CSV table of C-alpha atoms and ligand atoms in Angstrom, one decimal:
chain,number,residue,atom,x,y,z
A,1,MET,CA,0.0,0.0,0.0
A,2,ASN,CA,1.4,3.4,-1.0
A,3,MET,CA,0.5,6.4,1.2
A,4,VAL,CA,0.5,9.3,-1.2
A,5,ILE,CA,0.0,13.1,-0.7
A,6,SER,CA,-2.4,14.0,-3.5
A,7,GLY,CA,-3.3,17.6,-2.7
A,8,THR,CA,-2.1,20.5,-0.6
A,9,GLY,CA,-3.5,23.9,0.5
A,10,SER,CA,-2.8,26.8,2.8
A,11,ALA,CA,-4.4,29.9,4.2
A,12,VAL,CA,-2.9,32.8,6.1
A,13,PRO,CA,-4.5,35.9,7.7
A,14,LYS,CA,-4.8,39.2,5.8
A,15,LEU,CA,-2.8,41.3,8.2
A,16,LEU,CA,0.9,41.4,7.4
A,17,VAL,CA,3.1,42.8,10.2
A,18,THR,CA,6.7,43.7,9.4
A,19,ASN,CA,9.7,43.8,11.7
A,20,ASP,CA,9.6,47.6,11.5
A,21,ASP,CA,5.9,47.5,12.6
A,22,LEU,CA,7.0,45.6,15.7
A,23,GLY,CA,9.8,48.1,16.2
A,24,ARG,CA,7.2,50.8,16.7
A,25,LEU,CA,5.5,48.7,19.4
A,26,MET,CA,8.5,47.5,21.4
A,27,ASP,CA,12.2,47.8,21.8
A,28,THR,CA,13.3,45.7,18.8
A,29,SER,CA,14.5,46.2,15.2
A,30,ASP,CA,14.4,44.8,11.8
A,31,ALA,CA,18.2,44.3,12.0
A,32,TRP,CA,18.0,42.3,15.3
A,33,ILE,CA,15.1,40.1,14.1
A,34,GLN,CA,16.5,39.4,10.6
A,35,SER,CA,20.1,38.7,11.7
A,36,ARG,CA,19.0,36.3,14.5
A,37,THR,CA,16.2,34.6,12.8
A,38,GLY,CA,15.8,35.5,9.1
A,39,ILE,CA,12.2,36.6,9.7
A,40,ARG,CA,11.0,39.8,8.0
A,41,ASN,CA,7.2,39.5,8.1
A,42,ARG,CA,4.5,37.5,9.8
A,43,ARG,CA,0.7,37.3,9.4
A,44,LEU,CA,-1.5,37.9,12.4
A,45,ALA,CA,-5.1,36.8,12.8
A,46,VAL,CA,-7.6,39.7,13.5
A,47,GLU,CA,-10.9,38.5,12.2
A,48,GLU,CA,-9.6,35.0,11.3
A,49,THR,CA,-9.7,32.0,13.6
A,50,THR,CA,-7.8,28.7,13.8
A,51,THR,CA,-10.9,26.9,12.5
A,52,GLY,CA,-11.5,29.4,9.7
A,53,LEU,CA,-7.8,29.1,8.5
A,54,ALA,CA,-7.9,25.3,8.8
A,55,VAL,CA,-11.1,25.1,6.7
A,56,GLY,CA,-9.6,27.5,4.1
A,57,ALA,CA,-6.5,25.4,3.8
A,58,SER,CA,-8.5,22.1,3.7
A,59,LEU,CA,-10.8,23.3,0.9
A,60,GLU,CA,-7.8,24.1,-1.2
A,61,ALA,CA,-6.2,20.8,-0.5
A,62,LEU,CA,-9.4,18.9,-1.3
A,63,ALA,CA,-9.8,20.8,-4.6
A,64,ASP,CA,-6.2,20.2,-5.5
A,65,ALA,CA,-6.6,16.4,-4.8
A,66,GLY,CA,-10.0,16.3,-6.6
A,67,ILE,CA,-11.6,14.7,-3.5
A,68,ALA,CA,-15.0,15.4,-2.2
A,69,ALA,CA,-15.3,16.0,1.6
A,70,GLU,CA,-17.8,13.2,1.9
A,71,ASP,CA,-15.2,10.7,0.7
A,72,LEU,CA,-12.8,11.5,3.6
A,73,ASP,CA,-12.3,8.7,6.1
A,74,LEU,CA,-10.2,10.6,8.6
A,75,ILE,CA,-9.4,14.2,9.6
A,76,LEU,CA,-6.4,14.9,11.9
A,77,ALA,CA,-5.7,18.4,13.0
A,78,ALA,CA,-2.4,19.4,14.6
A,79,THR,CA,-2.7,22.5,16.7
A,80,VAL,CA,-1.7,24.0,20.0
A,81,THR,CA,-4.0,26.9,19.6
A,82,PRO,CA,-7.6,25.6,18.8
A,83,ASP,CA,-10.3,28.2,19.2
A,84,GLN,CA,-11.9,26.2,22.0
A,85,PHE,CA,-11.3,23.3,24.3
A,86,LEU,CA,-14.4,21.5,23.0
A,87,PRO,CA,-15.1,20.4,20.4
A,88,ASN,CA,-11.7,19.8,18.9
A,89,LEU,CA,-10.5,21.5,15.8
A,90,ALA,CA,-10.7,18.4,13.6
A,91,CYS,CA,-14.4,18.0,14.5
A,92,GLU,CA,-15.0,21.7,13.7
A,93,VAL,CA,-13.4,21.2,10.3
A,94,GLN,CA,-15.4,18.0,9.7
A,95,GLY,CA,-18.6,19.8,10.4
A,96,ALA,CA,-17.7,22.8,8.3
A,97,LEU,CA,-16.7,20.7,5.3
A,98,GLY,CA,-19.6,18.3,5.6
A,99,ALA,CA,-17.2,15.4,5.8
A,100,SER,CA,-19.8,13.2,7.5
A,101,GLY,CA,-18.0,9.9,7.0
A,102,ALA,CA,-14.7,11.0,8.6
A,103,VAL,CA,-13.5,10.3,12.1
A,104,ALA,CA,-11.9,13.5,13.4
A,105,PHE,CA,-9.5,14.3,16.2
A,106,ASP,CA,-6.6,16.5,17.1
A,107,VAL,CA,-2.9,15.9,17.7
A,108,ASN,CA,-0.8,18.2,19.9
A,109,ALA,CA,2.9,17.8,19.2
A,110,ALA,CA,3.6,21.5,18.9
A,111,CYS,CA,5.8,22.4,15.9
A,112,SER,CA,6.2,18.7,15.1
A,113,GLY,CA,2.4,18.3,15.1
A,114,PHE,CA,1.9,18.1,11.3
A,115,LEU,CA,4.5,15.4,11.0
A,116,PHE,CA,3.1,13.4,13.9
A,117,ALA,CA,-0.4,13.7,12.4
A,118,LEU,CA,0.7,12.7,8.9
A,119,ASP,CA,2.5,9.6,10.2
A,120,THR,CA,-0.5,8.7,12.4
A,121,ALA,CA,-2.9,9.2,9.4
A,122,ALA,CA,-0.7,6.9,7.3
A,123,LEU,CA,-0.7,4.2,9.9
A,124,TYR,CA,-4.4,4.6,10.5
A,125,LEU,CA,-5.2,4.3,6.8
A,126,LYS,CA,-3.0,1.3,6.4
A,127,ASN,CA,-4.9,-0.4,9.2
A,128,LEU,CA,-8.3,0.6,7.8
A,129,CYS,CA,-7.3,-0.8,4.4
A,130,GLU,CA,-6.1,-4.1,5.9
A,131,ARG,CA,-9.3,-4.7,7.9
A,132,THR,CA,-12.0,-3.6,5.4
A,133,PRO,CA,-13.2,-5.7,2.5
A,134,ASP,CA,-13.0,-3.0,-0.1
A,135,GLY,CA,-9.3,-2.6,0.6
A,136,ALA,CA,-7.6,0.5,-0.7
A,137,ASP,CA,-9.1,3.9,-1.7
A,138,ARG,CA,-9.0,5.4,1.8
A,139,THR,CA,-8.4,9.1,2.3
A,140,ALA,CA,-7.3,11.3,5.2
A,141,LEU,CA,-7.1,15.1,5.5
A,142,VAL,CA,-4.1,16.2,7.6
A,143,ILE,CA,-4.1,19.8,8.9
A,144,GLY,CA,-1.6,22.0,10.8
A,145,ALA,CA,-3.3,25.2,11.9
A,146,GLU,CA,-2.4,27.9,14.5
A,147,THR,CA,-3.2,31.3,15.8
A,148,LEU,CA,-0.1,31.4,18.0
A,149,SER,CA,-0.5,35.2,18.4
A,150,LYS,CA,-3.1,34.5,21.1
A,151,ILE,CA,-0.6,32.7,23.4
A,152,MET,CA,2.2,35.2,23.0
A,153,ASP,CA,3.2,37.7,25.6
A,154,TRP,CA,3.2,40.9,23.5
A,155,ASN,CA,5.4,42.5,26.1
A,156,ASP,CA,8.1,39.8,25.7
A,157,ARG,CA,10.2,40.8,22.7
A,158,SER,CA,12.3,37.6,22.9
A,159,THR,CA,9.3,35.4,21.9
A,160,CYS,CA,6.5,37.4,20.2
A,161,VAL,CA,8.6,38.6,17.3
A,162,LEU,CA,9.3,34.9,16.2
A,163,PHE,CA,5.8,33.6,15.6
A,164,GLY,CA,2.9,34.0,13.1
A,165,ASP,CA,-0.5,32.6,12.3
A,166,GLY,CA,-1.7,30.4,9.5
A,167,ALA,CA,-2.8,26.9,8.3
A,168,GLY,CA,-1.7,24.3,5.8
A,169,ALA,CA,-3.4,21.0,4.8
A,170,ALA,CA,-2.6,17.8,2.8
A,171,VAL,CA,-4.8,15.1,1.5
A,172,LEU,CA,-3.2,11.6,2.1
A,173,ARG,CA,-4.5,8.7,0.0
A,174,ALA,CA,-3.9,5.0,0.4
A,175,GLN,CA,-3.3,3.6,-3.0
A,176,PRO,CA,-2.5,0.0,-4.0
A,177,SER,CA,1.2,-0.5,-4.6
A,178,GLY,CA,2.2,-0.7,-8.2
A,179,SER,CA,5.6,-1.3,-9.6
A,180,GLU,CA,6.6,2.2,-8.5
A,181,LYS,CA,7.0,2.8,-4.8
A,182,ARG,CA,5.5,6.3,-4.4
A,183,GLY,CA,4.4,8.0,-1.2
A,184,ILE,CA,5.7,7.7,2.3
A,185,ARG,CA,8.9,5.6,2.5
A,186,GLY,CA,10.3,6.4,5.9
A,187,MET,CA,9.0,8.0,9.1
A,188,VAL,CA,10.7,8.6,12.5
A,189,GLN,CA,9.3,10.4,15.6
A,190,ARG,CA,11.2,11.3,18.8
A,191,THR,CA,10.1,12.7,22.1
A,192,ASP,CA,12.1,14.0,25.0
A,193,GLY,CA,9.5,14.9,27.7
A,194,ALA,CA,12.1,15.3,30.4
A,195,ARG,CA,13.2,18.5,28.7
A,196,GLY,CA,9.6,19.8,28.2
A,197,GLY,CA,10.3,22.9,30.3
A,198,VAL,CA,12.5,24.4,27.7
A,199,LEU,CA,9.5,25.5,25.6
A,200,SER,CA,6.2,25.6,27.3
A,201,CYS,CA,2.8,27.4,27.8
A,202,ARG,CA,0.8,26.6,30.9
A,203,ASN,CA,-3.0,26.0,30.5
A,204,ARG,CA,-5.3,27.7,32.9
A,205,PRO,CA,-5.1,26.3,36.5
A,206,VAL,CA,-7.9,24.5,38.4
A,207,ASN,CA,-10.5,27.0,39.3
A,208,HIS,CA,-13.2,25.5,41.4
A,209,PRO,CA,-14.5,26.8,44.8
A,210,TYR,CA,-12.0,24.5,46.7
A,211,ALA,CA,-8.9,25.7,44.9
A,212,LYS,CA,-9.1,29.5,44.7
A,213,ARG,CA,-5.7,30.3,43.2
A,214,GLN,CA,-5.0,33.5,41.5
A,215,GLU,CA,-2.6,33.1,38.6
A,216,PRO,CA,-1.8,35.5,35.8
A,217,PRO,CA,-2.6,34.4,32.3
A,218,ALA,CA,0.1,32.2,30.9
A,219,TYR,CA,2.1,32.7,27.6
A,220,VAL,CA,4.7,30.9,25.7
A,221,SER,CA,8.1,30.8,27.5
A,222,MET,CA,11.2,29.5,25.8
A,223,ASP,CA,14.8,29.0,26.5
A,224,GLY,CA,15.8,29.9,22.9
A,225,GLN,CA,19.4,28.7,23.1
A,226,GLU,CA,18.3,25.2,24.5
A,227,VAL,CA,15.7,24.9,21.7
A,228,TYR,CA,18.4,25.8,19.2
A,229,ARG,CA,20.8,23.2,20.5
A,230,PHE,CA,18.1,20.5,20.5
A,231,ALA,CA,17.1,21.3,17.0
A,232,VAL,CA,20.6,21.4,15.4
A,233,ARG,CA,21.5,18.1,17.0
A,234,THR,CA,18.2,16.1,16.9
A,235,VAL,CA,16.8,17.2,13.5
A,236,PRO,CA,19.8,15.9,11.4
A,237,GLU,CA,19.8,12.6,13.5
A,238,THR,CA,16.1,12.1,12.9
A,239,ILE,CA,16.4,12.9,9.2
A,240,ARG,CA,19.3,10.5,8.8
A,241,GLU,CA,17.3,7.7,10.4
A,242,ALA,CA,14.2,8.3,8.2
A,243,VAL,CA,16.4,8.6,5.0
A,244,ASP,CA,18.1,5.3,5.9
A,245,GLN,CA,14.7,3.7,6.6
A,246,ALA,CA,13.6,4.8,3.1
A,247,GLY,CA,16.7,3.1,1.6
A,248,PHE,CA,18.0,6.4,0.2
A,249,SER,CA,21.3,8.3,0.6
A,250,MET,CA,21.2,11.9,1.6
A,251,ALA,CA,22.3,12.9,-2.0
A,252,ASP,CA,19.2,11.2,-3.3
A,253,ILE,CA,16.9,13.7,-1.6
A,254,ASP,CA,15.7,16.6,-3.8
A,255,LEU,CA,14.1,18.8,-1.1
A,256,PHE,CA,14.3,19.1,2.6
A,257,LEU,CA,11.1,20.9,3.9
A,258,LEU,CA,11.8,21.7,7.5
A,259,HIS,CA,9.9,23.4,10.2
A,260,GLN,CA,10.4,27.2,9.7
A,261,ALA,CA,11.6,28.4,13.1
A,262,ASN,CA,14.9,30.1,12.3
A,263,LEU,CA,17.1,30.5,9.3
A,264,ARG,CA,20.2,29.7,11.3
A,265,ILE,CA,18.8,26.4,12.4
A,266,LEU,CA,18.1,25.5,8.7
A,267,GLU,CA,21.6,26.5,7.7
A,268,SER,CA,23.1,24.4,10.5
A,269,VAL,CA,21.0,21.3,9.6
A,270,ALA,CA,22.0,21.7,6.0
A,271,LYS,CA,25.7,21.9,7.0
A,272,ARG,CA,25.5,18.9,9.3
A,273,LEU,CA,23.8,16.8,6.5
A,274,LYS,CA,26.4,18.1,4.0
A,275,GLN,CA,23.6,19.3,1.7
A,276,PRO,CA,23.4,22.6,-0.2
A,277,MET,CA,21.0,25.3,1.1
A,278,GLU,CA,19.3,25.2,-2.3
A,279,LYS,CA,17.6,22.0,-1.2
A,280,PHE,CA,16.1,23.7,1.8
A,281,PRO,CA,13.3,26.0,0.7
A,282,VAL,CA,12.6,28.9,3.1
A,283,ASN,CA,9.5,30.9,3.7
A,284,LEU,CA,9.9,31.9,7.4
A,285,ASP,CA,11.0,35.3,6.1
A,286,GLU,CA,7.3,35.9,5.1
A,287,TYR,CA,5.4,34.0,7.7
A,288,GLY,CA,7.6,33.6,10.8
A,289,ASN,CA,7.2,30.4,12.9
A,290,THR,CA,3.7,29.1,12.5
A,291,SER,CA,4.3,26.0,14.6
A,292,ALA,CA,2.3,23.0,13.3
A,293,ALA,CA,1.3,25.0,10.2
A,294,SER,CA,4.8,25.7,9.0
A,295,VAL,CA,5.6,22.4,7.2
A,296,PRO,CA,2.3,22.1,5.3
A,297,ILE,CA,2.3,25.8,4.3
A,298,LEU,CA,5.9,25.4,3.0
A,299,LEU,CA,4.9,22.2,1.2
A,300,ASP,CA,2.0,24.0,-0.5
A,301,ASP,CA,4.2,27.1,-1.4
A,302,VAL,CA,6.9,24.9,-2.9
A,303,ARG,CA,4.3,22.9,-5.0
A,304,LYS,CA,2.7,26.2,-6.2
A,305,GLN,CA,6.2,27.3,-7.3
A,306,GLY,CA,6.4,24.0,-9.4
A,307,LYS,CA,9.5,22.8,-7.5
A,308,ILE,CA,8.0,19.3,-6.8
A,309,LYS,CA,7.7,16.9,-9.7
A,310,GLU,CA,6.4,13.3,-9.9
A,311,GLY,CA,9.2,11.2,-8.4
A,312,SER,CA,10.8,14.0,-6.4
A,313,ARG,CA,12.3,12.7,-3.1
A,314,ILE,CA,11.3,14.8,-0.2
A,315,VAL,CA,12.1,15.0,3.5
A,316,LEU,CA,9.5,16.7,5.7
A,317,ALA,CA,10.8,17.4,9.2
A,318,GLY,CA,9.5,19.2,12.3
A,319,PHE,CA,10.8,19.9,15.8
A,320,GLY,CA,9.4,21.7,18.8
A,321,ALA,CA,7.9,21.7,22.2
A,322,GLY,CA,7.7,18.4,24.1
A,323,LEU,CA,10.4,18.3,23.1
A,324,THR,CA,9.5,16.5,19.9
A,325,CYS,CA,11.0,15.9,16.5
A,326,GLY,CA,9.8,14.0,13.5
A,327,ALA,CA,10.9,13.3,9.9
A,328,THR,CA,9.1,11.7,7.0
A,329,VAL,CA,10.5,10.7,3.7
A,330,LEU,CA,8.3,10.5,0.6
A,331,VAL,CA,8.5,10.0,-3.1
A,332,TRP,CA,6.1,12.4,-4.9
B,1,LIG,N1,14.9,42.6,19.8
B,1,LIG,C1,16.0,43.1,20.3
B,1,LIG,N2,16.7,42.5,21.2
B,1,LIG,C2,16.3,41.3,21.7
B,1,LIG,C3,15.1,40.7,21.2
B,1,LIG,C4,14.4,41.4,20.2
B,1,LIG,N3,13.3,40.9,19.7
B,1,LIG,N4,14.9,39.6,21.9
B,1,LIG,C5,15.9,39.4,22.8
B,1,LIG,N5,16.8,40.5,22.7
B,1,LIG,C6,18.0,40.8,23.4
B,1,LIG,C7,18.0,40.1,24.7
B,1,LIG,O1,17.3,40.8,25.7
B,1,LIG,C8,19.5,40.0,25.0
B,1,LIG,O2,19.9,41.2,25.5
B,1,LIG,P1,21.1,41.3,26.6
B,1,LIG,O3,22.3,40.6,26.0
B,1,LIG,O4,21.2,42.8,26.8
B,1,LIG,O5,20.5,40.5,27.8
B,1,LIG,C9,20.1,39.8,23.6
B,1,LIG,O6,19.1,40.2,22.7
B,1,LIG,C10,20.4,38.3,23.3
B,1,LIG,O7,19.3,37.5,23.7
B,1,LIG,P2,19.3,36.0,23.5
B,1,LIG,O8,18.0,35.4,23.9
B,1,LIG,O9,20.6,35.4,24.1
B,1,LIG,O10,19.4,35.9,21.9
B,1,LIG,P3,19.9,34.7,21.0
B,1,LIG,O11,21.1,35.1,20.3
B,1,LIG,O12,19.9,33.4,21.7
B,1,LIG,O13,18.7,34.7,20.0
B,1,LIG,C11,16.8,33.3,19.5
B,1,LIG,C12,17.3,34.4,20.4
B,1,LIG,C13,16.6,33.9,18.1
B,1,LIG,C14,15.4,32.9,19.9
B,1,LIG,C15,17.7,32.1,19.4
B,1,LIG,O14,18.0,31.7,20.7
B,1,LIG,C16,17.3,31.0,18.6
B,1,LIG,O15,17.4,31.1,17.4
B,1,LIG,N6,16.7,30.0,19.2
B,1,LIG,C17,16.2,28.8,18.5
B,1,LIG,C18,14.8,28.6,18.9
B,1,LIG,C19,13.8,29.1,18.0
B,1,LIG,O16,14.0,29.5,16.9
B,1,LIG,N7,12.6,29.1,18.6
B,1,LIG,C20,11.5,29.5,17.9
B,1,LIG,C21,10.3,28.7,18.3
B,1,LIG,S1,10.6,27.2,18.9
B,1,LIG,C22,10.2,26.1,17.8
B,1,LIG,O17,9.7,26.4,16.8
B,1,LIG,C23,10.5,24.8,18.0
């Protein structure tokens, strides 16, 4: 069974905020942000919601794949910033699309969320195909969607300048294996919960009559240098393992589509893998770090630029809070 991405889509908010715009709000500058991160602009939700962005990206992905929402078997949404606790984002999307035959639930693995959801969807579809009489022709919609701006402390210049809002989606289809081995060929996930404090955001505390605690609202807090060290060590290791699993050498890979957190991290990973930066497309300059949305937005951007052809060998990789890291290798 081949697990093939057959459509992609993305949606970002209208409001574009430049580094100079932020420099008028707080003690920061375009020079500082660009030199440390490579980020120039980000999109911030004003009227938009996580659900609305997710639905927009999903409609594009379904149209691109030529799939009707009613034919979906599964919807997985990766997010850390759903609009509400209940119901989950995937159920909201399922309702909005009218995908009545799809099971829908969320995955929270922060900036690795889309990768964890994609791999989970592939394993779920494989299982579904194996235990149902009609076999193949099963389809999942995998979404990464965030409005991170709502969990940022806009008085903390060391975090709020890094992030942006947006959504990306991909349609994953289970297709009978032919002579060609297309689709997902390798997948590796890693988790290091013992170091979760490095990048975190507390939920609201218990708040019943027996536990009257007063706590200020919580926002994202990050030890940037520790995250940097984790990323530049773990991402290349995880990619190597996934590429080995796929039976490829690093030189066989045409494109490395990595979570867009920081240009220096991308450059360091490229150097450690001994691969040229031309194989590492970048759009963090335009969108900032959109957490679970960054990999599917980049995938969609790169496809729209015509950089992916049938047979292209692609690595998708994410890393983030948890700490988590994931890499998937696929043949387009
Ligand atoms: N503008 C101007 N100055 C700033 C800003 C800002 N926006 N933010 C921090 N500074 C100042 C600090 O106050 C500090 O000043 P001081 O020396 O007077 O104390 C100085 O700049 C250096 O601060 P550091 O935090 O040490 O800056 P660093 O060089 O480590 O860069 C950064 C910070 C960009 C976050 C870096 O650590 C990094 O790249 N980390 C990787 C993690 C990452 O990219 N995370 C993004 C999200 S996580 C994820 O997606 C998985």
